[in-house]
Amino acid sequence: MAVRRLPLEALHEEAGARFAPFAGWQMPLQYRGIVAEHTAVRTAVGVFDVSHMGRASVEGPRAAERIRSTVSYDVTRMEPGEGRYALYVTEQGGIADDLFIYRVEAERWLVVHNAANAERDFERLSAVAVAPGASAVDVTDETVMLAVQGPLALDRLAGILGAAVAGLKPRRCAELRWRSGTVLVARTGYTGEDGAECVTDAGRGAKLWGALLESGAAPCGLGARDTLRLEAALPLHGHDIDVTTHPREARLGWVVTLDDGAPFEGRAALERLSAEPPSRVLSCIRLEARGVLREGLAVLEPGRAGAPPVGRLTSGAHGPTLGSGIGMAYLPPALAEPGTPLAIEIRGRALPARVVARPFYRRPRGA
């Protein structure tokens, strides 16, 4: 299968991007360097091209109920201009994917899927939207999606798109007029910082990219996006969550609505699982020695030489803001309390680590 390319690829080349394949796309991995880009987002503002994410427009008077029939959250409760995180769930209660849903207008929605699952996710969504009163169209190829993140993100966007950006509340969205067209701006992101995600056509997206760089936003790639989301303890599908994990053990029970009685795939399994305490929970672990954490490393219980691992890292990296190795793993509840001592096996050595509260990093209050 041919590798897909971003509409703005030439602009990324001009900005000095180093590319790498990801989920079938040729994506910018880094520009000035992962740590520099990570720091720019934590201290000022960075912009990511996330146009590889699948985007579907769903319209019609019954769109809300049709979307609800296939996702974990009761989207019929959403107001126009609101965005919500949700899950697709298997019949066994596993997480088939996570997604973000925006109610742009009363009868018009934008559903954003992970790139690796976008084709399968759209098939799932369009299958329920064929009923009278709803329709779904894949708009990935005709749009661009830019994530502008950091403590100065809204200020920079307001200077470009207008003062209405500053008035957006968290997880709210609005279509704004700009350059003889519109830009959908949502106060959402995947970095643990404030900011917004912008969706528009490719031509206007190129102008927005240029305006953001002129305003001082640092171009950022997938490398920094991964370290930022890990510091914020945000799960990555295919790593921290997948069809073998269910929402409660992934600490995502808050995105499951069971009190409305509406049928959706996996509901019966989730009702059963909600009545049982999880046997494991996704936990944050911080290394207390020098070392690099990576997915798959064994998590050990100190003082039990020769015992099997109590878990394995689902994600791991150096946390630039924290200055130490950090990772996530599913642990037995008895070992998941913050402060619990653990060890990580790296190259035959058991290095000391400790469970810490989620998330690893939380932006300063008022920032």
mmCIF file of C-alpha atoms in Angstrom:
data_model
loop_
_atom_site.group_PDB
_atom_site.id
_atom_site.type_symbol
_atom_site.label_atom_id
_atom_site.label_comp_id
_atom_site.label_asym_id
_atom_site.label_seq_id
_atom_site.Cartn_x
_atom_site.Cartn_y
_atom_site.Cartn_z
ATOM 1 C CA MET A 1 0.000 0.000 0.000
ATOM 2 C CA ALA A 2 1.321 3.430 -0.954
ATOM 3 C CA VAL A 3 2.353 5.725 1.880
ATOM 4 C CA ARG A 4 -0.052 8.649 2.253
ATOM 5 C CA ARG A 5 1.366 12.159 2.337
ATOM 6 C CA LEU A 6 0.195 15.242 4.169
ATOM 7 C CA PRO A 7 -1.183 18.081 2.030
ATOM 8 C CA LEU A 8 1.312 20.434 3.720
ATOM 9 C CA GLU A 9 4.355 18.167 3.272
ATOM 10 C CA ALA A 10 6.283 20.763 1.260
ATOM 11 C CA LEU A 11 5.853 23.292 4.065
ATOM 12 C CA HIS A 12 7.194 20.789 6.578
ATOM 13 C CA GLU A 13 10.225 20.204 4.378
ATOM 14 C CA GLU A 14 10.812 23.968 4.287
ATOM 15 C CA ALA A 15 10.643 24.012 8.092
ATOM 16 C CA GLY A 16 13.361 21.348 8.288
ATOM 17 C CA ALA A 17 11.255 18.318 9.153
ATOM 18 C CA ARG A 18 12.748 14.857 9.446
ATOM 19 C CA PHE A 19 10.121 12.352 8.342
ATOM 20 C CA ALA A 20 9.206 8.835 9.421
ATOM 21 C CA PRO A 21 6.388 6.448 8.468
ATOM 22 C CA PHE A 22 3.482 6.281 10.917
ATOM 23 C CA ALA A 23 0.134 4.479 10.498
ATOM 24 C CA GLY A 24 0.504 4.472 6.714
ATOM 25 C CA TRP A 25 1.478 8.159 6.514
ATOM 26 C CA GLN A 26 4.763 9.969 5.956
ATOM 27 C CA MET A 27 4.869 12.160 9.062
ATOM 28 C CA PRO A 28 7.209 14.806 10.504
ATOM 29 C CA LEU A 29 9.053 13.146 13.392
ATOM 30 C CA GLN A 30 10.970 16.226 14.480
ATOM 31 C CA TYR A 31 12.266 19.583 13.262
ATOM 32 C CA ARG A 32 14.755 21.152 15.731
ATOM 33 C CA GLY A 33 14.750 18.122 18.028
ATOM 34 C CA ILE A 34 12.263 16.332 20.260
ATOM 35 C CA VAL A 35 13.353 17.939 23.537
ATOM 36 C CA ALA A 36 13.389 21.455 22.058
ATOM 37 C CA GLU A 37 9.911 20.980 20.597
ATOM 38 C CA HIS A 38 8.602 19.432 23.814
ATOM 39 C CA THR A 39 9.941 22.410 25.780
ATOM 40 C CA ALA A 40 8.421 24.896 23.333
ATOM 41 C CA VAL A 41 4.967 23.435 23.985
ATOM 42 C CA ARG A 42 5.431 23.410 27.755
ATOM 43 C CA THR A 43 6.727 26.999 27.892
ATOM 44 C CA ALA A 44 5.281 28.848 24.886
ATOM 45 C CA VAL A 45 3.512 27.406 21.833
ATOM 46 C CA GLY A 46 4.007 24.674 19.261
ATOM 47 C CA VAL A 47 2.022 23.556 16.221
ATOM 48 C CA PHE A 48 1.577 19.964 15.048
ATOM 49 C CA ASP A 49 0.168 18.829 11.710
ATOM 50 C CA VAL A 50 -2.181 16.007 12.734
ATOM 51 C CA SER A 51 -3.927 15.714 9.377
ATOM 52 C CA HIS A 52 -3.250 11.969 9.435
ATOM 53 C CA MET A 53 -6.111 11.610 11.923
ATOM 54 C CA GLY A 54 -9.280 10.327 10.283
ATOM 55 C CA ARG A 55 -12.096 12.893 10.046
ATOM 56 C CA ALA A 56 -15.732 12.115 9.282
ATOM 57 C CA SER A 57 -18.621 14.539 8.915
ATOM 58 C CA VAL A 58 -21.967 13.183 10.104
ATOM 59 C CA GLU A 59 -25.157 15.108 9.378
ATOM 60 C CA GLY A 60 -28.903 14.810 9.740
ATOM 61 C CA PRO A 61 -31.708 15.098 12.313
ATOM 62 C CA ARG A 62 -30.973 11.588 13.621
ATOM 63 C CA ALA A 63 -27.184 11.889 13.576
ATOM 64 C CA ALA A 64 -26.946 12.104 17.376
ATOM 65 C CA GLU A 65 -28.846 8.891 17.974
ATOM 66 C CA ARG A 66 -26.968 7.057 15.211
ATOM 67 C CA ILE A 67 -23.570 8.070 16.600
ATOM 68 C CA ARG A 68 -24.737 7.078 20.079
ATOM 69 C CA SER A 69 -25.577 3.598 18.811
ATOM 70 C CA THR A 70 -21.901 2.858 18.197
ATOM 71 C CA VAL A 71 -19.951 4.806 20.873
ATOM 72 C CA SER A 72 -19.591 4.484 24.645
ATOM 73 C CA TYR A 73 -20.701 8.013 25.561
ATOM 74 C CA ASP A 74 -24.233 9.368 25.303
ATOM 75 C CA VAL A 75 -23.566 12.046 22.703
ATOM 76 C CA THR A 76 -27.251 13.011 22.615
ATOM 77 C CA ARG A 77 -26.494 15.003 25.792
ATOM 78 C CA MET A 78 -24.035 17.203 23.954
ATOM 79 C CA GLU A 79 -24.909 20.763 23.031
ATOM 80 C CA PRO A 80 -23.951 22.416 19.724
ATOM 81 C CA GLY A 81 -20.404 23.683 20.071
ATOM 82 C CA GLU A 82 -19.351 20.896 22.466
ATOM 83 C CA GLY A 83 -16.677 18.231 22.089
ATOM 84 C CA ARG A 84 -16.359 14.893 23.901
ATOM 85 C CA TYR A 85 -13.922 12.001 24.166
ATOM 86 C CA ALA A 86 -15.479 8.549 23.597
ATOM 87 C CA LEU A 87 -14.683 4.920 22.797
ATOM 88 C CA TYR A 88 -15.630 2.255 20.315
ATOM 89 C CA VAL A 89 -16.032 -0.990 22.267
ATOM 90 C CA THR A 90 -16.032 -4.623 21.153
ATOM 91 C CA GLU A 91 -18.760 -7.084 22.133
ATOM 92 C CA GLN A 92 -16.320 -8.403 24.770
ATOM 93 C CA GLY A 93 -15.860 -4.927 26.274
ATOM 94 C CA GLY A 94 -12.408 -4.269 24.809
ATOM 95 C CA ILE A 95 -11.425 -0.852 23.483
ATOM 96 C CA ALA A 96 -11.557 -0.998 19.689
ATOM 97 C CA ASP A 97 -10.455 2.640 19.468
ATOM 98 C CA ASP A 98 -10.762 6.004 21.177
ATOM 99 C CA LEU A 99 -12.068 9.046 19.339
ATOM 100 C CA PHE A 100 -13.148 12.653 19.730
ATOM 101 C CA ILE A 101 -16.596 13.867 18.743
ATOM 102 C CA TYR A 102 -17.563 17.477 18.052
ATOM 103 C CA ARG A 103 -21.158 18.663 17.742
ATOM 104 C CA VAL A 104 -20.490 21.543 15.360
ATOM 105 C CA GLU A 105 -24.182 22.401 14.919
ATOM 106 C CA ALA A 106 -27.411 20.773 16.096
ATOM 107 C CA GLU A 107 -27.447 18.375 13.120
ATOM 108 C CA ARG A 108 -23.789 18.442 12.048
ATOM 109 C CA TRP A 109 -20.939 16.562 13.721
ATOM 110 C CA LEU A 110 -17.229 15.962 13.214
ATOM 111 C CA VAL A 111 -15.835 12.617 14.408
ATOM 112 C CA VAL A 112 -12.029 12.281 14.669
ATOM 113 C CA HIS A 113 -10.434 8.811 14.590
ATOM 114 C CA ASN A 114 -6.919 7.508 15.190
ATOM 115 C CA ALA A 115 -4.951 7.216 11.962
ATOM 116 C CA ALA A 116 -4.102 3.528 12.434
ATOM 117 C CA ASN A 117 -7.787 2.615 12.737
ATOM 118 C CA ALA A 118 -9.347 5.336 10.586
ATOM 119 C CA GLU A 119 -10.568 3.135 7.740
ATOM 120 C CA ARG A 120 -12.131 0.526 10.028
ATOM 121 C CA ASP A 121 -13.572 3.222 12.289
ATOM 122 C CA PHE A 122 -15.221 5.013 9.373
ATOM 123 C CA GLU A 123 -16.771 1.749 8.192
ATOM 124 C CA ARG A 124 -18.201 1.277 11.674
ATOM 125 C CA LEU A 125 -19.538 4.822 11.799
ATOM 126 C CA SER A 126 -20.966 4.852 8.281
ATOM 127 C CA ALA A 127 -22.703 1.510 8.909
ATOM 128 C CA VAL A 128 -24.918 3.122 11.556
ATOM 129 C CA ALA A 129 -25.321 6.388 9.672
ATOM 130 C CA VAL A 130 -27.024 4.797 6.651
ATOM 131 C CA ALA A 131 -30.397 4.949 8.426
ATOM 132 C CA PRO A 132 -32.810 7.651 7.240
ATOM 133 C CA GLY A 133 -32.009 10.965 8.878
ATOM 134 C CA ALA A 134 -28.216 10.594 9.005
ATOM 135 C CA SER A 135 -25.253 10.351 6.635
ATOM 136 C CA ALA A 136 -21.495 10.087 7.082
ATOM 137 C CA VAL A 137 -18.764 11.361 4.733
ATOM 138 C CA ASP A 138 -15.009 10.850 5.121
ATOM 139 C CA VAL A 139 -13.472 14.337 4.848
ATOM 140 C CA THR A 140 -9.877 13.393 5.721
ATOM 141 C CA ASP A 141 -8.466 14.001 2.247
ATOM 142 C CA GLU A 142 -10.138 17.378 1.784
ATOM 143 C CA THR A 143 -9.193 18.912 5.128
ATOM 144 C CA VAL A 144 -6.150 19.735 7.224
ATOM 145 C CA MET A 145 -5.959 19.466 11.024
ATOM 146 C CA LEU A 146 -3.446 21.506 13.026
ATOM 147 C CA ALA A 147 -2.970 21.223 16.801
ATOM 148 C CA VAL A 148 -1.750 24.464 18.400
ATOM 149 C CA GLN A 149 -0.616 23.740 21.945
ATOM 150 C CA GLY A 150 1.018 25.548 24.839
ATOM 151 C CA PRO A 151 0.407 28.362 27.338
ATOM 152 C CA LEU A 152 0.554 30.960 24.543
ATOM 153 C CA ALA A 153 -1.489 28.936 22.037
ATOM 154 C CA LEU A 154 -4.835 30.702 22.420
ATOM 155 C CA ASP A 155 -3.184 34.116 22.397
ATOM 156 C CA ARG A 156 -1.398 33.363 19.125
ATOM 157 C CA LEU A 157 -4.531 31.904 17.543
ATOM 158 C CA ALA A 158 -6.621 34.871 18.655
ATOM 159 C CA GLY A 159 -4.148 37.166 16.958
ATOM 160 C CA ILE A 160 -4.648 35.268 13.714
ATOM 161 C CA LEU A 161 -8.265 34.079 13.742
ATOM 162 C CA GLY A 162 -9.829 36.750 15.952
ATOM 163 C CA ALA A 163 -10.817 37.378 19.550
ATOM 164 C CA ALA A 164 -13.526 34.680 19.511
ATOM 165 C CA VAL A 165 -10.795 32.076 20.044
ATOM 166 C CA ALA A 166 -10.036 33.450 23.509
ATOM 167 C CA GLY A 167 -13.673 33.005 24.529
ATOM 168 C CA LEU A 168 -13.792 29.278 23.822
ATOM 169 C CA LYS A 169 -14.184 27.182 26.959
ATOM 170 C CA PRO A 170 -12.369 23.834 27.340
ATOM 171 C CA ARG A 171 -13.798 21.101 25.067
ATOM 172 C CA ARG A 172 -15.887 23.614 23.150
ATOM 173 C CA CYS A 173 -15.685 24.304 19.429
ATOM 174 C CA ALA A 174 -16.781 26.984 16.971
ATOM 175 C CA GLU A 175 -16.559 27.629 13.246
ATOM 176 C CA LEU A 176 -14.853 30.963 12.627
ATOM 177 C CA ARG A 177 -14.739 32.976 9.407
ATOM 178 C CA TRP A 178 -11.191 33.482 8.115
ATOM 179 C CA ARG A 179 -9.707 34.212 4.711
ATOM 180 C CA SER A 180 -13.047 33.967 2.863
ATOM 181 C CA GLY A 181 -13.828 30.602 4.423
ATOM 182 C CA THR A 182 -14.142 28.863 7.790
ATOM 183 C CA VAL A 183 -11.887 27.204 10.344
ATOM 184 C CA LEU A 184 -13.331 24.859 12.961
ATOM 185 C CA VAL A 185 -11.493 25.656 16.199
ATOM 186 C CA ALA A 186 -11.819 23.301 19.184
ATOM 187 C CA ARG A 187 -10.218 23.895 22.566
ATOM 188 C CA THR A 188 -8.864 20.374 22.796
ATOM 189 C CA GLY A 189 -5.492 18.669 22.452
ATOM 190 C CA TYR A 190 -3.257 15.731 23.314
ATOM 191 C CA THR A 191 -0.342 17.304 25.176
ATOM 192 C CA GLY A 192 -1.538 18.207 28.667
ATOM 193 C CA GLU A 193 -1.308 21.902 27.758
ATOM 194 C CA ASP A 194 -3.991 24.389 26.840
ATOM 195 C CA GLY A 195 -4.547 25.051 23.170
ATOM 196 C CA ALA A 196 -6.776 24.255 20.250
ATOM 197 C CA GLU A 197 -7.149 21.979 17.255
ATOM 198 C CA CYS A 198 -8.092 23.576 13.934
ATOM 199 C CA VAL A 199 -9.737 21.917 10.941
ATOM 200 C CA THR A 200 -10.051 23.622 7.564
ATOM 201 C CA ASP A 201 -9.388 22.998 3.867
ATOM 202 C CA ALA A 202 -5.822 22.445 2.641
ATOM 203 C CA GLY A 203 -5.349 25.887 1.081
ATOM 204 C CA ARG A 204 -6.476 27.743 4.177
ATOM 205 C CA GLY A 205 -4.545 25.260 6.328
ATOM 206 C CA ALA A 206 -1.324 26.201 4.548
ATOM 207 C CA LYS A 207 -1.977 29.882 5.271
ATOM 208 C CA LEU A 208 -2.748 29.108 8.915
ATOM 209 C CA TRP A 209 0.462 27.063 9.250
ATOM 210 C CA GLY A 210 2.473 29.970 7.844
ATOM 211 C CA ALA A 211 0.747 32.521 10.078
ATOM 212 C CA LEU A 212 1.392 30.403 13.167
ATOM 213 C CA LEU A 213 5.093 30.052 12.394
ATOM 214 C CA GLU A 214 5.309 33.813 11.757
ATOM 215 C CA SER A 215 3.702 34.387 15.180
ATOM 216 C CA GLY A 216 6.473 32.396 16.850
ATOM 217 C CA ALA A 217 4.888 28.945 17.128
ATOM 218 C CA ALA A 218 7.472 26.163 16.929
ATOM 219 C CA PRO A 219 6.800 23.411 14.371
ATOM 220 C CA CYS A 220 6.589 20.131 16.288
ATOM 221 C CA GLY A 221 6.612 16.488 15.223
ATOM 222 C CA LEU A 222 5.396 13.109 16.412
ATOM 223 C CA GLY A 223 8.378 12.625 18.731
ATOM 224 C CA ALA A 224 7.441 15.560 20.953
ATOM 225 C CA ARG A 225 3.748 14.737 20.684
ATOM 226 C CA ASP A 226 4.472 11.328 22.206
ATOM 227 C CA THR A 227 6.583 12.588 25.121
ATOM 228 C CA LEU A 228 4.042 15.337 25.846
ATOM 229 C CA ARG A 229 1.053 12.983 25.889
ATOM 230 C CA LEU A 230 2.960 10.491 28.055
ATOM 231 C CA GLU A 231 3.807 13.152 30.649
ATOM 232 C CA ALA A 232 0.073 13.953 30.663
ATOM 233 C CA ALA A 233 -0.679 10.189 31.067
ATOM 234 C CA LEU A 234 -2.912 10.206 27.989
ATOM 235 C CA PRO A 235 -3.330 6.684 26.564
ATOM 236 C CA LEU A 236 -2.256 5.765 23.046
ATOM 237 C CA HIS A 237 -4.410 3.186 21.301
ATOM 238 C CA GLY A 238 -2.490 0.096 20.267
ATOM 239 C CA HIS A 239 -0.141 0.571 23.221
ATOM 240 C CA ASP A 240 -1.832 1.618 26.476
ATOM 241 C CA ILE A 241 -5.332 0.624 25.366
ATOM 242 C CA ASP A 242 -6.536 -1.931 22.832
ATOM 243 C CA VAL A 243 -9.112 -4.680 22.349
ATOM 244 C CA THR A 244 -7.594 -6.632 25.279
ATOM 245 C CA THR A 245 -8.209 -3.788 27.741
ATOM 246 C CA HIS A 246 -11.556 -2.515 28.999
ATOM 247 C CA PRO A 247 -12.429 1.051 30.054
ATOM 248 C CA ARG A 248 -12.432 0.634 33.824
ATOM 249 C CA GLU A 249 -9.005 -0.982 34.033
ATOM 250 C CA ALA A 250 -7.716 1.753 31.707
ATOM 251 C CA ARG A 251 -9.280 4.342 34.089
ATOM 252 C CA LEU A 252 -11.657 5.407 31.327
ATOM 253 C CA GLY A 253 -14.929 4.446 32.976
ATOM 254 C CA TRP A 254 -15.895 8.128 32.912
ATOM 255 C CA VAL A 255 -16.444 7.985 29.138
ATOM 256 C CA VAL A 256 -18.957 5.134 29.391
ATOM 257 C CA THR A 257 -22.663 6.014 29.747
ATOM 258 C CA LEU A 258 -24.879 3.196 31.002
ATOM 259 C CA ASP A 259 -27.734 5.105 32.637
ATOM 260 C CA ASP A 260 -29.514 6.066 29.404
ATOM 261 C CA GLY A 261 -30.453 2.514 28.404
ATOM 262 C CA ALA A 262 -29.408 3.075 24.796
ATOM 263 C CA PRO A 263 -28.013 0.014 23.008
ATOM 264 C CA PHE A 264 -24.464 0.117 21.621
ATOM 265 C CA GLU A 265 -21.908 -2.539 20.779
ATOM 266 C CA GLY A 266 -20.237 -3.826 23.947
ATOM 267 C CA ARG A 267 -22.881 -2.485 26.334
ATOM 268 C CA ALA A 268 -23.699 -5.879 27.884
ATOM 269 C CA ALA A 269 -20.029 -6.603 28.509
ATOM 270 C CA LEU A 270 -19.454 -3.178 30.057
ATOM 271 C CA GLU A 271 -22.454 -3.585 32.349
ATOM 272 C CA ARG A 272 -21.036 -6.893 33.565
ATOM 273 C CA LEU A 273 -17.526 -5.476 33.984
ATOM 274 C CA SER A 274 -18.836 -2.438 35.860
ATOM 275 C CA ALA A 275 -20.131 -4.746 38.591
ATOM 276 C CA GLU A 276 -16.708 -6.320 39.169
ATOM 277 C CA PRO A 277 -13.528 -4.708 40.537
ATOM 278 C CA PRO A 278 -10.828 -4.676 37.837
ATOM 279 C CA SER A 279 -8.002 -7.155 38.297
ATOM 280 C CA ARG A 280 -5.486 -4.620 37.015
ATOM 281 C CA VAL A 281 -5.335 -0.861 36.488
ATOM 282 C CA LEU A 282 -3.272 1.376 34.217
ATOM 283 C CA SER A 283 -0.703 3.097 36.413
ATOM 284 C CA CYS A 284 2.048 5.712 36.168
ATOM 285 C CA ILE A 285 5.600 4.662 37.049
ATOM 286 C CA ARG A 286 8.619 6.929 37.478
ATOM 287 C CA LEU A 287 12.173 5.632 37.335
ATOM 288 C CA GLU A 288 14.375 6.582 40.294
ATOM 289 C CA ALA A 289 17.694 5.885 38.592
ATOM 290 C CA ARG A 290 19.350 6.790 35.326
ATOM 291 C CA GLY A 291 17.919 4.809 32.443
ATOM 292 C CA VAL A 292 15.675 4.914 29.413
ATOM 293 C CA LEU A 293 12.216 3.374 29.688
ATOM 294 C CA ARG A 294 10.670 1.697 26.661
ATOM 295 C CA GLU A 295 7.459 -0.152 25.928
ATOM 296 C CA GLY A 296 7.611 -3.844 26.864
ATOM 297 C CA LEU A 297 10.088 -3.603 29.734
ATOM 298 C CA ALA A 298 9.259 -5.844 32.699
ATOM 299 C CA VAL A 299 7.899 -4.302 35.893
ATOM 300 C CA LEU A 300 9.070 -6.184 38.991
ATOM 301 C CA GLU A 301 8.100 -6.271 42.651
ATOM 302 C CA PRO A 302 11.208 -5.542 44.775
ATOM 303 C CA GLY A 303 12.421 -8.281 47.070
ATOM 304 C CA ARG A 304 10.946 -11.103 44.992
ATOM 305 C CA ALA A 305 13.938 -12.321 43.032
ATOM 306 C CA GLY A 306 12.975 -14.787 40.333
ATOM 307 C CA ALA A 307 9.268 -13.951 40.544
ATOM 308 C CA PRO A 308 7.471 -13.256 37.260
ATOM 309 C CA PRO A 309 6.918 -9.606 36.285
ATOM 310 C CA VAL A 310 3.868 -7.923 37.793
ATOM 311 C CA GLY A 311 3.368 -6.042 34.523
ATOM 312 C CA ARG A 312 5.065 -4.632 31.437
ATOM 313 C CA LEU A 313 5.355 -1.055 30.285
ATOM 314 C CA THR A 314 2.742 -0.157 27.694
ATOM 315 C CA SER A 315 4.522 3.167 27.039
ATOM 316 C CA GLY A 316 7.869 4.490 28.170
ATOM 317 C CA ALA A 317 10.193 7.406 27.478
ATOM 318 C CA HIS A 318 12.351 10.070 29.049
ATOM 319 C CA GLY A 319 10.094 12.840 30.385
ATOM 320 C CA PRO A 320 11.880 16.090 29.428
ATOM 321 C CA THR A 321 9.836 18.247 31.819
ATOM 322 C CA LEU A 322 10.439 15.839 34.703
ATOM 323 C CA GLY A 323 14.033 14.938 33.906
ATOM 324 C CA SER A 324 13.498 11.217 34.490
ATOM 325 C CA GLY A 325 12.243 8.060 32.867
ATOM 326 C CA ILE A 326 8.464 7.595 32.949
ATOM 327 C CA GLY A 327 6.114 4.893 31.767
ATOM 328 C CA MET A 328 2.694 3.332 32.157
ATOM 329 C CA ALA A 329 1.784 -0.273 32.908
ATOM 330 C CA TYR A 330 -1.174 -2.356 34.033
ATOM 331 C CA LEU A 331 -0.617 -3.380 37.645
ATOM 332 C CA PRO A 332 -2.573 -5.382 40.225
ATOM 333 C CA PRO A 333 -4.634 -2.902 42.300
ATOM 334 C CA ALA A 334 -2.590 -3.713 45.414
ATOM 335 C CA LEU A 335 0.542 -2.430 43.667
ATOM 336 C CA ALA A 336 -1.077 0.541 41.924
ATOM 337 C CA GLU A 337 -1.183 2.973 44.851
ATOM 338 C CA PRO A 338 1.046 6.061 44.481
ATOM 339 C CA GLY A 339 4.234 5.608 46.448
ATOM 340 C CA THR A 340 4.453 1.838 45.900
ATOM 341 C CA PRO A 341 8.093 0.841 45.213
ATOM 342 C CA LEU A 342 8.746 -1.199 42.078
ATOM 343 C CA ALA A 343 11.650 -2.030 39.799
ATOM 344 C CA ILE A 344 12.080 -1.936 36.019
ATOM 345 C CA GLU A 345 14.279 -4.521 34.355
ATOM 346 C CA ILE A 346 16.657 -2.858 31.902
ATOM 347 C CA ARG A 347 19.407 -4.944 30.312
ATOM 348 C CA GLY A 348 19.375 -7.472 33.117
ATOM 349 C CA ARG A 349 19.385 -4.895 35.924
ATOM 350 C CA ALA A 350 16.441 -4.152 38.204
ATOM 351 C CA LEU A 351 16.399 -0.362 38.512
ATOM 352 C CA PRO A 352 14.334 1.254 41.300
ATOM 353 C CA ALA A 353 11.058 2.905 40.352
ATOM 354 C CA ARG A 354 7.889 4.048 42.069
ATOM 355 C CA VAL A 355 4.186 4.379 41.294
ATOM 356 C CA VAL A 356 3.201 8.045 41.103
ATOM 357 C CA ALA A 357 -0.121 9.856 40.887
ATOM 358 C CA ARG A 358 -1.662 10.418 37.474
ATOM 359 C CA PRO A 359 -0.751 12.403 35.483
ATOM 360 C CA PHE A 360 3.021 12.765 35.651
ATOM 361 C CA TYR A 361 2.674 16.413 34.650
ATOM 362 C CA ARG A 362 -0.170 18.845 35.221
ATOM 363 C CA ARG A 363 0.042 22.365 33.842
ATOM 364 C CA PRO A 364 0.269 25.099 36.502
ATOM 365 C CA ARG A 365 -3.081 26.384 37.735
ATOM 366 C CA GLY A 366 -4.108 29.475 35.822
ATOM 367 C CA ALA A 367 -1.637 28.787 32.999
#
